Coordinates of C-alpha atoms and ligand atoms in Angstrom, one line a residue:
X1 CA 56.9 178.6 114.6
X2 CA 58.0 175.0 114.4
X3 CA 57.1 173.2 111.3
X4 CA 57.5 169.6 112.2
X5 CA 55.3 166.6 111.9
X6 CA 53.1 167.3 108.9
X7 CA 55.0 170.4 107.9
X8 CA 53.9 172.4 105.0
X9 CA 54.2 171.0 101.5
X10 CA 56.4 174.0 100.9
X11 CA 59.2 172.7 103.2
X12 CA 58.7 169.2 101.9
X13 CA 59.1 170.5 98.4
X14 CA 62.3 172.3 99.4
X15 CA 63.7 169.1 100.9
X16 CA 62.9 167.1 97.8
X17 CA 64.8 169.7 95.7
X18 CA 67.7 169.8 98.1
X19 CA 68.0 166.1 97.9
X20 CA 67.8 166.2 94.1
X21 CA 70.6 168.7 93.9
X22 CA 72.7 166.7 96.3
X23 CA 72.3 163.6 94.3
X24 CA 73.4 165.5 91.2
X25 CA 76.4 166.9 92.9
X26 CA 77.7 163.8 94.6
X27 CA 76.6 161.2 92.2
X28 CA 74.3 158.2 92.7
X29 CA 76.7 156.0 94.5
X30 CA 77.7 158.4 97.2
X31 CA 74.2 159.6 97.5
X32 CA 73.0 156.1 98.2
X33 CA 75.7 155.6 100.8
X34 CA 75.2 158.8 102.7
X35 CA 71.9 160.3 102.1
X36 CA 69.1 157.9 101.4
X37 CA 68.5 157.2 105.1
X38 CA 68.5 160.8 106.0
X39 CA 65.1 162.3 107.1
X40 CA 63.9 165.8 107.6
X41 CA 62.9 166.3 111.2
X42 CA 61.8 169.8 111.4
X43 CA 62.4 173.4 110.3
X44 CA 62.3 176.2 112.8
X45 CA 63.9 179.5 113.5
X46 CA 66.0 179.4 110.4
X47 CA 67.3 176.0 111.3
X48 CA 66.8 172.7 109.5
X49 CA 67.1 169.5 111.5
X50 CA 67.9 166.3 109.7
X51 CA 68.3 162.9 111.2
X52 CA 70.3 159.9 110.3
X53 CA 70.3 156.4 111.8
X54 CA 73.8 156.2 113.2
X55 CA 76.5 158.3 114.8
X56 CA 78.9 157.2 112.1
X57 CA 76.7 158.6 109.4
X58 CA 76.1 161.7 111.4
X59 CA 79.9 162.3 111.7
X60 CA 80.6 161.6 108.1
X61 CA 77.8 163.7 106.8
X62 CA 78.5 166.5 109.2
X63 CA 82.2 166.6 108.3
X64 CA 81.9 166.4 104.6
X65 CA 78.5 167.6 103.5
X66 CA 76.9 169.8 106.2
X67 CA 78.2 173.0 104.7
X68 CA 76.9 172.0 101.3
X69 CA 73.5 171.0 102.5
X70 CA 73.2 174.3 104.3
X71 CA 74.1 176.2 101.1
X72 CA 71.6 174.2 99.1
X73 CA 68.8 174.8 101.6
X74 CA 69.7 178.4 101.8
X75 CA 69.4 178.5 98.0
X76 CA 65.8 177.1 98.3
X77 CA 64.8 179.1 101.3
X78 CA 66.8 182.2 102.2
X79 CA 65.7 182.1 105.8
X80 CA 67.7 178.9 106.5
X81 CA 71.0 179.7 108.2
X82 CA 71.9 176.5 109.9
X83 CA 71.6 172.8 109.4
X84 CA 71.8 170.4 112.2
X85 CA 72.4 166.7 111.8
X86 CA 71.1 164.4 114.6
X87 CA 71.2 160.7 115.3
X88 CA 67.9 158.8 115.7
X89 CA 67.7 156.7 118.8
X90 CA 68.1 153.0 118.0
X91 CA 64.6 152.3 119.3
X92 CA 63.1 155.5 118.2
X93 CA 60.0 155.3 116.1
X94 CA 61.0 155.9 112.6
X95 CA 58.6 156.2 109.8
X96 CA 59.8 155.5 106.3
X97 CA 59.3 159.1 105.4
X98 CA 59.6 162.0 107.7
X99 CA 55.9 162.3 108.5
X100 CA 56.3 161.5 112.1
X101 CA 59.1 163.0 114.2
X102 CA 61.8 160.6 115.1
X103 CA 63.0 160.9 118.7
X104 CA 66.5 162.2 118.9
X105 CA 69.3 160.9 121.1
X106 CA 69.6 163.5 123.7
X107 CA 73.3 162.9 124.5
X108 CA 74.4 163.3 120.9
X109 CA 75.8 166.8 120.5
X110 CA 74.4 168.1 117.2
X111 CA 77.2 168.5 114.7
X112 CA 76.7 171.8 113.0
X113 CA 78.1 173.2 109.8
X114 CA 81.8 172.5 109.6
X115 CA 82.3 170.6 112.7
X116 CA 84.6 167.7 111.9
X117 CA 84.4 165.4 114.8
X118 CA 87.5 163.4 113.9
X119 CA 89.8 166.3 114.8
X120 CA 88.1 167.1 118.0
X121 CA 89.1 165.0 121.0
X122 CA 86.5 164.3 123.6
X123 CA 88.9 164.7 126.5
X124 CA 88.6 168.4 126.0
X125 CA 92.3 168.6 125.7
X126 CA 93.1 171.5 123.4
X127 CA 96.7 170.4 122.7
X128 CA 97.0 167.9 119.9
X129 CA 99.0 164.6 120.6
X130 CA 102.7 164.7 119.9
X131 CA 104.5 162.3 117.7
X132 CA 107.1 160.5 119.8
X133 CA 109.5 160.3 116.9
X134 CA 109.5 164.0 116.3
X135 CA 112.3 165.0 118.8
X136 CA 115.4 167.1 118.4
X137 CA 117.5 163.9 118.7
X138 CA 115.8 162.6 115.6
X139 CA 116.1 165.7 113.6
X140 CA 119.0 165.8 111.1
X141 CA 120.5 169.2 110.7
X142 CA 121.9 170.5 107.4
X143 CA 122.3 173.8 105.5
X144 CA 118.6 174.0 104.5
X145 CA 117.2 173.8 108.0
X146 CA 120.0 175.0 110.3
X147 CA 118.5 178.4 111.0
X148 CA 115.1 176.9 111.8
X149 CA 116.6 174.2 113.9
X150 CA 118.8 176.6 115.9
X151 CA 115.9 179.0 116.5
X152 CA 113.7 176.1 117.6
X153 CA 116.4 174.9 120.0
X154 CA 116.8 178.4 121.4
X155 CA 113.1 178.8 122.0
X156 CA 112.9 175.3 123.7
X157 CA 115.9 176.0 125.9
X158 CA 114.7 179.5 126.9
X159 CA 111.3 178.2 127.8
X160 CA 112.7 176.0 130.6
X161 CA 115.3 176.5 133.4
X162 CA 115.7 179.3 135.8
X163 CA 116.3 182.2 133.5
X164 CA 113.2 181.7 131.4
X165 CA 113.0 184.1 128.5
X166 CA 111.4 184.7 125.2
X167 CA 114.1 185.1 122.6
X168 CA 111.9 186.1 119.7
X169 CA 108.2 186.5 119.5
X170 CA 106.9 184.9 117.5
X171 CA 109.2 182.3 116.0
X172 CA 107.8 181.9 112.6
X173 CA 108.9 178.7 110.7
X174 CA 108.0 178.4 107.1
X175 CA 108.8 176.1 104.1
X176 CA 107.2 173.6 101.7
X177 CA 105.5 170.4 102.7
X178 CA 107.4 167.6 104.3
X179 CA 110.4 169.7 105.2
X180 CA 110.2 169.3 109.0
X181 CA 108.1 172.2 110.4
X182 CA 105.8 170.0 112.4
X183 CA 108.8 167.9 113.5
X184 CA 110.5 170.9 114.9
X185 CA 107.4 172.1 116.7
X186 CA 106.8 168.8 118.3
X187 CA 110.5 168.7 119.3
X188 CA 110.1 172.0 121.1
X189 CA 107.1 170.7 122.9
X190 CA 108.8 167.4 123.9
X191 CA 111.8 169.3 125.2
X192 CA 109.7 171.6 127.4
X193 CA 107.5 168.8 128.6
X194 CA 110.4 166.7 129.7
X195 CA 112.6 169.4 131.1
X196 CA 109.9 171.4 132.9
X197 CA 106.5 169.8 133.1
X198 CA 105.1 172.8 135.0
X199 CA 105.2 174.8 131.9
X200 CA 101.9 174.8 130.0
X201 CA 102.4 174.1 126.4
X202 CA 99.8 174.0 123.7
X203 CA 100.5 172.7 120.3
X204 CA 97.8 172.5 117.7
X205 CA 97.1 173.0 114.0
X206 CA 95.4 176.2 112.9
X207 CA 92.7 174.0 111.6
X208 CA 92.0 172.6 115.0
X209 CA 92.2 176.0 116.5
X210 CA 89.5 177.1 114.2
X211 CA 87.2 174.1 114.9
X212 CA 87.7 174.6 118.7
X213 CA 86.8 178.2 118.3
X214 CA 83.7 177.4 116.2
X215 CA 82.6 174.9 118.8
X216 CA 83.1 177.4 121.6
X217 CA 81.0 179.9 119.7
X218 CA 78.3 177.3 119.2
X219 CA 78.2 176.2 122.8
X220 CA 78.5 179.8 123.9
X221 CA 81.6 178.9 125.7
X222 CA 84.1 181.4 124.3
X223 CA 85.2 182.5 127.8
X224 CA 86.6 179.1 128.6
X225 CA 88.1 178.9 125.2
X226 CA 89.9 182.2 125.6
X227 CA 91.1 181.2 129.1
X228 CA 92.7 178.0 127.9
X229 CA 94.8 179.8 125.4
X230 CA 95.6 182.8 127.4
X231 CA 97.0 180.9 130.3
X232 CA 99.8 179.1 128.3
X233 CA 103.5 179.6 128.5
X234 CA 104.1 178.4 125.0
X235 CA 101.6 178.3 122.2
X236 CA 102.4 176.7 118.9
X237 CA 100.1 176.9 116.0
X238 CA 100.9 174.7 113.0
X239 CA 100.0 175.4 109.3
X240 CA 98.6 178.9 110.0
X241 CA 97.9 179.4 106.3
X242 CA 94.8 177.3 107.0
X243 CA 93.0 180.3 108.5
X244 CA 93.6 182.5 105.4
X245 CA 90.3 184.0 104.4
X246 CA 88.6 182.9 107.6
X247 CA 88.0 186.3 109.1
X248 CA 86.4 185.5 112.4
X249 CA 89.0 182.9 113.3
X250 CA 91.8 185.3 112.4
X251 CA 90.3 187.9 114.5
X252 CA 90.2 185.6 117.5
X253 CA 93.7 184.4 116.8
X254 CA 94.9 187.9 116.5
X255 CA 93.5 188.7 120.0
X256 CA 94.9 185.6 121.5
X257 CA 98.3 186.3 119.9
X258 CA 98.4 189.8 121.2
X259 CA 97.3 188.9 124.7
X260 CA 100.1 186.3 124.9
X261 CA 102.8 188.6 123.4
X262 CA 101.8 191.3 125.9
X263 CA 102.3 188.8 128.8
X264 CA 105.6 187.8 127.3
X265 CA 104.6 184.2 126.5
X266 CA 106.3 182.4 123.7
X267 CA 104.5 181.8 120.4
X268 CA 105.7 179.6 117.6
X269 CA 103.9 179.6 114.3
X270 CA 104.4 177.5 111.1
X271 CA 103.2 178.1 107.6
X272 CA 103.9 177.2 104.0
X273 CA 104.8 180.7 103.1
X274 CA 106.5 183.7 104.7
X275 CA 104.3 186.1 106.6
X276 CA 104.2 188.7 103.8
X277 CA 103.2 186.1 101.3
X278 CA 100.3 184.7 103.2
X279 CA 97.4 185.7 101.1
X280 CA 94.0 186.0 102.6
X281 CA 95.5 187.1 105.9
X282 CA 94.7 190.5 107.2
X283 CA 97.5 193.0 106.8
X284 CA 97.8 193.7 110.6
X285 CA 98.1 189.9 111.2
X286 CA 100.8 189.5 108.5
X287 CA 102.9 192.3 109.9
X288 CA 102.5 191.0 113.4
X289 CA 103.6 187.5 112.4
X290 CA 106.8 188.9 111.0
X291 CA 107.8 190.8 114.1
X292 CA 109.9 188.1 115.7
X293 CA 112.3 185.7 113.9
X294 CA 111.2 184.4 110.6
X295 CA 113.1 181.2 109.7
X296 CA 112.8 179.7 106.3
X297 CA 113.3 175.9 105.8
X298 CA 114.8 175.5 102.3
X299 CA 114.3 172.5 100.0
X300 CA 116.6 169.6 101.0
X301 CA 120.1 169.2 99.5
X302 CA 121.6 165.9 98.5
X303 CA 123.8 165.9 101.6
X304 CA 120.8 166.5 103.9
X305 CA 118.8 163.8 102.2
X306 CA 121.6 161.3 102.6
X307 CA 122.1 162.2 106.2
X308 CA 118.4 161.8 106.9
X309 CA 118.3 158.4 105.2
X310 CA 121.3 157.1 107.1
X311 CA 119.8 158.2 110.4
X312 CA 116.5 156.6 109.6
X313 CA 118.0 153.4 108.3
X314 CA 119.9 153.2 111.5
X315 CA 116.9 153.9 113.7
X316 CA 114.9 151.2 111.9
X317 CA 117.9 148.8 112.2
X318 CA 117.4 148.2 108.5
X319 CA 120.3 146.9 106.5
X320 CA 120.4 149.1 103.5
X321 CA 123.5 149.2 101.3
X322 CA 125.1 152.6 101.2
X323 CA 124.9 152.7 97.4
X324 CA 121.2 152.4 97.7
X325 CA 120.9 155.2 100.1
X326 CA 122.9 157.4 97.8
X327 CA 120.7 156.4 94.9
X328 CA 117.5 157.4 96.9
X329 CA 119.1 160.7 98.0
X330 CA 119.7 161.5 94.3
X331 CA 116.4 160.4 93.0
X332 CA 113.8 161.4 95.5
X333 CA 114.2 165.1 95.9
X334 CA 110.8 166.5 96.6
X335 CA 110.5 166.2 100.4
X336 CA 111.6 164.3 103.4
X337 CA 108.2 162.5 103.8
X338 CA 108.6 160.9 100.4
X339 CA 112.1 160.0 101.2
X340 CA 111.0 158.2 104.3
X341 CA 108.2 156.5 102.4
X342 CA 110.8 155.1 100.0
X343 CA 113.0 153.8 102.8
X344 CA 110.1 152.3 104.6
X345 CA 109.0 150.5 101.4
X346 CA 112.5 149.1 100.9
X347 CA 112.8 148.0 104.4
X348 CA 109.4 146.3 104.3
X349 CA 110.3 144.6 101.1
X350 CA 113.7 143.4 102.5
X351 CA 111.9 141.9 105.5
X352 CA 109.3 140.2 103.3
X353 CA 111.8 138.5 101.0
X354 CA 114.3 137.9 103.8
X355 CA 117.4 139.5 102.2
X356 CA 118.8 142.9 101.8
X357 CA 117.6 144.7 98.7
X358 CA 119.7 145.5 95.7
X359 CA 119.8 148.5 93.5
X360 CA 117.9 146.6 90.8
X361 CA 115.0 145.5 93.1
X362 CA 114.9 149.0 94.5
X363 CA 114.1 150.3 91.0
X364 CA 111.2 147.9 90.8
X365 CA 109.9 148.5 94.3
X366 CA 110.0 152.2 93.9
X367 CA 109.0 152.5 90.3
X368 CA 106.0 154.8 90.8
X369 CA 107.8 157.0 93.4
X370 CA 110.8 157.4 91.1
X371 CA 108.7 158.3 88.1
X372 CA 106.6 160.7 90.0
X373 CA 109.6 162.6 91.3
X374 CA 111.3 162.7 87.9
X375 CA 108.4 164.5 86.3
X376 CA 106.6 167.2 88.1
X377 CA 103.1 167.5 86.8
X378 CA 101.5 170.9 86.4
X379 CA 97.9 171.9 87.0
X380 CA 97.7 173.1 83.4
X381 CA 98.6 169.6 82.2
X382 CA 96.1 168.1 84.6
X383 CA 93.3 170.3 83.3
X384 CA 94.2 169.5 79.7
X385 CA 94.3 165.8 80.2
X386 CA 91.2 165.6 82.2
X387 CA 89.3 167.8 79.7
X388 CA 90.4 165.5 76.9
X389 CA 89.5 162.4 78.8
X390 CA 86.0 163.6 79.5
X391 CA 85.6 165.2 76.2
X392 CA 84.8 168.7 77.5
X393 CA 86.3 172.1 76.6
X394 CA 89.4 173.1 78.4
X395 CA 87.7 176.5 79.1
X396 CA 85.1 174.6 81.2
X397 CA 87.8 173.9 83.8
X398 CA 87.4 177.6 84.8
X399 CA 83.9 178.4 83.5
X400 CA 81.0 179.1 85.9
X401 CA 79.0 176.2 84.3
X402 CA 77.7 173.9 87.0
X403 CA 76.2 171.1 84.9
X404 CA 77.2 167.8 86.2
X405 CA 78.9 166.9 82.9
X406 CA 81.5 169.6 83.4
X407 CA 81.4 169.9 87.2
X408 CA 82.5 166.3 87.9
X409 CA 85.5 166.4 85.6
X410 CA 86.4 169.7 87.1
X411 CA 86.3 168.1 90.6
X412 CA 88.5 165.3 89.3
X413 CA 91.0 167.8 88.0
X414 CA 91.1 169.6 91.3
X415 CA 91.5 166.3 93.1
X416 CA 94.4 165.3 90.9
X417 CA 96.0 168.7 91.3
X418 CA 96.0 168.2 95.0
X419 CA 97.4 164.6 94.7
X420 CA 100.0 165.2 92.1
X421 CA 101.3 168.6 92.7
X422 CA 102.6 170.4 95.8
X423 CA 100.3 173.4 95.2
X424 CA 98.2 174.6 98.1
X425 CA 94.4 174.6 98.0
X426 CA 94.2 178.4 97.4
X427 CA 96.8 178.1 94.6
X428 CA 94.8 175.3 93.0
X429 CA 91.6 177.3 93.4
X430 CA 93.0 180.2 91.5
X431 CA 93.8 178.0 88.5
X432 CA 90.1 177.0 88.4
X433 CA 88.8 180.5 89.3
X434 CA 87.4 179.1 92.5
X435 CA 88.2 179.6 96.1
X436 CA 90.0 177.0 98.2
X437 CA 86.9 175.8 100.0
X438 CA 85.5 174.6 96.6
X439 CA 88.7 172.8 96.0
X440 CA 88.5 171.2 99.5
X441 CA 85.0 170.1 98.8
X442 CA 86.0 168.7 95.4
X443 CA 88.9 166.7 97.0
X444 CA 86.6 165.2 99.6
X445 CA 83.8 164.4 97.2
X446 CA 86.2 162.6 94.9
X447 CA 87.8 160.8 97.8
X448 CA 84.5 159.5 98.9
X449 CA 83.3 158.6 95.5
X450 CA 86.4 156.7 94.7
X451 CA 85.4 154.2 97.3
X452 CA 82.0 153.6 95.9
X453 CA 82.1 154.4 92.2
X454 CA 84.2 151.9 90.3
X455 CA 84.2 153.6 87.0
X456 CA 85.3 156.9 88.5
X457 CA 88.1 155.1 90.4
X458 CA 89.2 153.6 87.1
X459 CA 89.2 157.0 85.4
X460 CA 91.3 158.5 88.1
X461 CA 93.8 155.7 88.0
X462 CA 94.1 155.9 84.3
X463 CA 94.5 159.7 84.3
X464 CA 97.1 159.5 87.1
X465 CA 99.1 156.9 85.2
X466 CA 99.0 159.1 82.0
X467 CA 100.0 162.2 83.9
X468 CA 102.9 160.5 85.8
X469 CA 104.3 158.6 82.9
Ligands
ADP1 P1 106.1 169.6 107.5 O1 105.4 169.9 108.7 O2 107.1 170.7 107.1 O3 105.2 169.4 106.3 P2 107.0 167.3 108.8 O4 107.6 167.9 110.0 O5 105.7 166.6 109.0 O6 106.9 168.3 107.6 O7 108.1 166.2 108.2 C1 107.7 165.2 107.4 C2 108.5 164.0 107.7 O8 109.9 164.1 107.5 C3 108.4 163.6 109.2 O9 108.3 162.2 109.3 C4 109.7 164.2 109.8 O10 110.1 163.4 110.9 C5 110.6 164.0 108.6 N1 111.7 165.0 108.6 C6 111.7 166.2 108.0 N2 112.8 166.9 108.2 C7 113.6 166.0 108.9 C8 115.0 166.1 109.4 N3 115.7 167.2 109.1 N4 115.4 165.1 110.0 C9 114.7 164.0 110.3 N5 113.5 163.8 109.8 C10 112.9 164.8 109.2
MG2 MG1 103.3 169.9 109.1

């Protein structure tokens, strides 16, 4: 039975309580930005339909809060299994309170649960765009990455040309953040695309794989989804650790994977850990992932960092004194992305002031980067500092208490752990006795709030400076 216009006081009461909980969780400022204009449209068949006045709001709310809203509703009314967020038509009749039923834009596909529209492209192209800079030509080879590079080249070469073959299936690349995994995968794709455009190549992140799959399930379109993947010559899935703990997606991935291997199609996978260390992955999946070649990208060495800096400086046609490159290669050791960031900043600065930069000015320009890489902050330290700052007990960082006074500081600590350490979401979660989705939610919540809540933003800046000094 549809309970719409004039629905029972019961549903109305639930809606009021859900909103109240939301307000407590996200804080007044974010609540005002995202939720005050949201109205309850109807509740039917275990599904709640909410409307917001714009597509923008719909996308934001669907991407960041739909899951949480569903959980809150479900807490109020166990029969609620789904929440749909719709866009009101611009000229639709909208009553100030959801007494009448606003008309709904028919073209707008309802965004359900975890759909994050920003990573879905409307062209229906499953493969994600490739970064034109990520080619083999631009990849600097050194001891830490030579195995991964050689394997990637082998796969790329074997995929084109007359004697096409599959040297190892899968090629599994793993290593810490910013060490070149994505770069190598894009390089393989570019090579195949330019050498033999008839080969069908799909590159996408595991995250996007999951969203596409969820969308296919939702639109009852799984046949087409399966077809897309099962007709490729080369499938590359980046950051596969993302589907840890996501059973249905893993199941689908496992089937896709097996179907392709059976047909002798090449698969390349990347992750932040080796197959056997991928927690939250089914055993059969982990063992299958390790069947081909497992190539580990090690942390960079001084020589590799210097090589990369020289290559990048040359590409940018930036005049950077050799002494300065050496200095950077010594000081910024975490990953290549930060190294590039430092070089970009120096080049930008040089351009701005109109002369090449000296070692002394570099110190100034890179103060924060240098300090951050000198001291690696730990999650324990972050929890301690944040607890002190908000005057709560350290034990509340892992307690089950959900009161706002402890929940918000805990979210701040999770956020800072993500920002200031290289730990993964599951690793951070464990430190807080929470799962990684809670951490993800915390990170997004704080990110949003920072934009609207001045005092929170100041707290975070202060904590960050204390932790990095
Ligand atoms: P990952 O996917 O492992 O986190 P990326 O492939 O995104 O890392 O690399 C981060 C950045 O560092 C990219 O801009 C990439 O081009 C650059 N990079 C990493 N390794 C190398 C390398 N060996 N040579 C040149 N650039 C590199
Ligand atoms: Mg990557």
